Structure formats: structure tokens, C-alpha cells
Tab-separated table of C-alpha atoms in Angstrom:
chain	number	residue	atom	x	y	z
A	518	UNK	CA	28.789	-20.867	-14.405
A	519	UNK	CA	26.893	-19.738	-17.529
A	520	UNK	CA	24.943	-22.314	-19.489
A	521	UNK	CA	25.928	-22.635	-23.142
A	522	UNK	CA	23.009	-21.429	-25.246
A	523	UNK	CA	22.656	-21.818	-28.972
A	524	UNK	CA	20.805	-19.386	-31.259
A	525	UNK	CA	17.487	-21.227	-30.879
A	526	UNK	CA	17.735	-21.219	-27.060
A	527	UNK	CA	18.421	-17.469	-27.091
A	528	UNK	CA	15.488	-16.913	-29.468
A	529	UNK	CA	13.203	-18.915	-27.169
A	530	UNK	CA	14.381	-16.893	-24.177
A	531	UNK	CA	13.886	-13.544	-25.939
A	532	UNK	CA	10.307	-14.506	-26.832
A	533	UNK	CA	9.539	-15.798	-23.326
A	534	UNK	CA	10.941	-12.621	-21.761
A	535	UNK	CA	8.487	-10.593	-23.836
A	536	UNK	CA	5.536	-12.937	-23.246
A	537	UNK	CA	5.813	-15.640	-20.601
A	538	UNK	CA	2.234	-16.751	-21.309
A	539	UNK	CA	2.769	-17.541	-24.984
A	540	UNK	CA	1.520	-21.005	-25.862
A	541	UNK	CA	4.074	-23.629	-26.786
A	542	UNK	CA	2.557	-23.879	-30.285
A	543	UNK	CA	2.951	-20.118	-30.835
A	544	UNK	CA	6.459	-20.160	-29.360
A	545	UNK	CA	7.475	-23.058	-31.581
A	546	UNK	CA	6.140	-21.268	-34.660
A	547	UNK	CA	7.986	-18.066	-33.757
A	548	UNK	CA	11.338	-19.796	-33.237
A	549	UNK	CA	11.006	-22.169	-36.172
A	550	UNK	CA	10.586	-25.496	-34.380
A	551	UNK	CA	7.818	-28.021	-34.110
A	552	UNK	CA	6.000	-27.986	-30.745
A	553	UNK	CA	7.579	-31.108	-29.233
A	554	UNK	CA	11.269	-30.102	-29.629
A	555	UNK	CA	10.379	-26.562	-28.566
A	556	UNK	CA	8.770	-27.788	-25.356
A	557	UNK	CA	11.745	-30.065	-24.715
A	558	UNK	CA	14.117	-27.093	-25.039
A	559	UNK	CA	11.996	-24.951	-22.696
A	560	UNK	CA	11.955	-27.750	-20.102
A	561	UNK	CA	15.755	-28.124	-20.368
A	562	UNK	CA	16.162	-24.365	-19.880
A	563	UNK	CA	13.911	-24.574	-16.805
A	564	UNK	CA	15.772	-27.590	-15.385
A	565	UNK	CA	19.142	-25.874	-15.928
A	566	UNK	CA	17.866	-22.853	-13.990
A	567	UNK	CA	18.206	-20.518	-16.974
A	568	UNK	CA	14.486	-19.855	-16.635
A	569	UNK	CA	14.180	-19.103	-12.947
A	570	UNK	CA	10.403	-18.592	-12.782
A	571	UNK	CA	7.417	-17.032	-14.539
A	572	UNK	CA	5.798	-13.910	-13.096
A	573	UNK	CA	3.108	-11.337	-13.813
A	574	UNK	CA	4.432	-7.778	-14.104
A	575	UNK	CA	2.024	-5.395	-12.384
A	576	UNK	CA	1.399	-1.701	-12.943
A	577	UNK	CA	2.611	-0.218	-9.632
A	578	UNK	CA	0.266	2.778	-9.712
A	579	UNK	CA	-2.794	0.565	-10.188
A	580	UNK	CA	-1.998	-1.510	-7.100
A	581	UNK	CA	-1.169	1.381	-4.784
A	582	UNK	CA	2.615	1.279	-5.125
A	583	UNK	CA	3.101	4.250	-7.426
A	584	UNK	CA	6.229	5.730	-5.839
A	585	UNK	CA	9.653	4.263	-6.537
A	586	UNK	CA	12.666	5.592	-4.645
A	587	UNK	CA	16.310	4.651	-4.532
A	588	UNK	CA	17.852	4.601	-1.073
A	589	UNK	CA	21.614	4.717	-0.628
A	590	UNK	CA	22.617	3.148	2.668
A	591	UNK	CA	25.805	3.499	4.707
A	592	UNK	CA	26.684	0.898	7.353
A	593	UNK	CA	28.162	1.636	10.769
A	594	UNK	CA	30.930	-0.887	10.099
A	595	UNK	CA	31.752	-3.072	7.139
A	596	UNK	CA	32.252	-6.536	8.562
A	597	UNK	CA	30.561	-9.732	7.401
A	598	UNK	CA	28.210	-9.901	10.387
A	599	UNK	CA	26.872	-6.389	9.727
A	600	UNK	CA	26.280	-7.229	6.075
A	601	UNK	CA	24.531	-10.491	6.953
A	602	UNK	CA	22.197	-8.834	9.496
A	603	UNK	CA	21.372	-6.039	7.049
A	604	UNK	CA	20.559	-8.571	4.311
A	605	UNK	CA	18.303	-10.546	6.655
A	606	UNK	CA	16.440	-7.379	7.625
A	607	UNK	CA	15.817	-6.003	4.139
A	608	UNK	CA	14.645	-9.392	2.841
A	609	UNK	CA	11.719	-9.151	5.284
A	610	UNK	CA	10.447	-5.845	3.856
A	611	UNK	CA	8.114	-6.274	0.858
A	612	UNK	CA	8.674	-2.606	-0.029
A	613	UNK	CA	12.312	-3.391	-0.901
A	614	UNK	CA	12.159	-4.639	-4.467
A	615	UNK	CA	15.906	-4.858	-5.037
A	616	UNK	CA	18.953	-4.500	-2.823
A	617	UNK	CA	22.545	-4.374	-4.009
A	618	UNK	CA	25.706	-4.272	-1.936
A	619	UNK	CA	27.978	-1.772	-3.634
A	620	UNK	CA	31.487	-0.449	-3.809
A	621	UNK	CA	32.129	3.248	-3.898
A	622	UNK	CA	30.391	5.981	-1.947
A	623	UNK	CA	27.715	3.937	-0.140
A	624	UNK	CA	27.440	0.357	1.083
A	625	UNK	CA	24.066	-0.608	-0.406
A	626	UNK	CA	21.486	0.662	-2.884
A	627	UNK	CA	17.826	-0.273	-2.533
A	628	UNK	CA	14.913	0.149	-4.915
A	629	UNK	CA	11.847	0.669	-2.769
A	630	UNK	CA	8.201	1.017	-3.780
A	631	UNK	CA	5.459	2.570	-1.679
A	632	UNK	CA	2.141	4.321	-2.213
A	633	UNK	CA	3.475	7.865	-1.872
A	634	UNK	CA	6.183	10.021	-0.307
A	635	UNK	CA	4.572	9.980	3.126
A	636	UNK	CA	4.423	6.176	3.201
A	637	UNK	CA	8.084	6.035	2.164
A	638	UNK	CA	8.977	8.445	4.947
A	639	UNK	CA	7.149	6.188	7.428
A	640	UNK	CA	8.937	3.110	6.034
A	641	UNK	CA	12.316	4.818	6.316
A	642	UNK	CA	11.666	6.093	9.862
A	643	UNK	CA	9.975	2.965	11.204
A	644	UNK	CA	12.007	0.242	9.491
A	645	UNK	CA	15.000	1.138	7.359
A	646	UNK	CA	16.845	3.418	9.771
A	647	UNK	CA	16.065	1.086	12.682
A	648	UNK	CA	18.181	-1.711	11.240
A	649	UNK	CA	21.041	-1.780	13.779
A	650	UNK	CA	23.806	-1.768	11.142
A	651	UNK	CA	22.492	1.315	9.295
A	652	UNK	CA	24.406	4.533	9.909
A	653	UNK	CA	22.587	6.740	7.399
A	654	UNK	CA	20.239	6.720	4.419
A	655	UNK	CA	20.065	9.137	1.511
A	656	UNK	CA	17.059	8.874	-0.775
A	657	UNK	CA	16.789	9.734	-4.460
A	658	UNK	CA	13.297	10.215	-5.880
A	659	UNK	CA	13.116	9.801	-9.653
A	660	UNK	CA	11.002	12.386	-11.463
A	661	UNK	CA	10.170	10.259	-14.507
A	662	UNK	CA	10.794	6.700	-15.675
A	663	UNK	CA	12.431	6.801	-19.093
A	664	UNK	CA	13.006	3.071	-19.446
A	665	UNK	CA	12.026	0.001	-17.483
A	666	UNK	CA	12.774	-3.433	-18.847
A	667	UNK	CA	12.690	-6.944	-17.495
A	668	UNK	CA	14.379	-8.464	-20.536
A	669	UNK	CA	18.025	-9.439	-20.248
A	670	UNK	CA	20.044	-8.683	-23.380
A	671	UNK	CA	20.762	-11.988	-25.097
A	672	UNK	CA	23.215	-11.999	-27.973
């Protein structure tokens, strides 16, 4: 169930999404609070699970993960056990950044990062297509990233 956020909470969250390392004093100044009530609000947002965690966003190319692909996966059958086993398998692969079960043409869509096309091919051949529930995989390779954001739209 969504947490009820007021305008100040949303402002705090927008600032933290842009810069998770901002000091509490700077954050308080930006949102128009004194430091103590600002920190209290941040702690309440953390305790409520609105703020899940803080992370560093890396440049994939600079850490040897410059290729992003999207793999569309079809399952052999569509029962709960197949879905559960597939989920357990993909959670073990660090190359799989995101995995969504879908409706429509395919059963799942994965965002996968690797060093290059050859390493993706090896990952697909050695791991992805060897998951027992996988019938087939079709891969889309983006040519250019036009937008990448980690900020949720808060209104």
C-alpha cells in the first residue's frame, strides 16, 4: 500500500534521488527545513520503506559491462512451478540487472549487461538457455541509449 507523502516528503525524495550523498544540512536547506526535522523525515521515510537503500550508480563501460541487451524469454509451460524455478535461476546471475514477467508475446523480459556481444552470447548459451523452463530467447541489442533515469516521477 502506498505511503501518504506530503509536498515536503516528495521534495526530499526528489533531491535524494538526484544526490543520495547530499549532507543533511544541504538537504534541509534545499527543502526549506531546519536540519533536525529534515533528518527526522528522512529517517521516517527509511523506516517506512519508501527509501529502500542508497547505492552508487556506476558507468557500465568503465567497469567492463558496456553492453546492455534485452532478452525476451518464452517458457515451455506457464505454470507456477516453472515461473518459480525461472525466477530462482535468473536471480543467481549477476549479468541479469532486471527481470520482468510479462503478458503478451513473451513470458519474461530481462535487461542483461555484459562486456561485449561475445560475452553475452556465452552467457546466453551457457546459462540462460540452459534454464530448464526456457523454450526460447530472442535478444534485442539497443544501438544508442537516449534516456536512462533512476528517478521515479514524484508529483
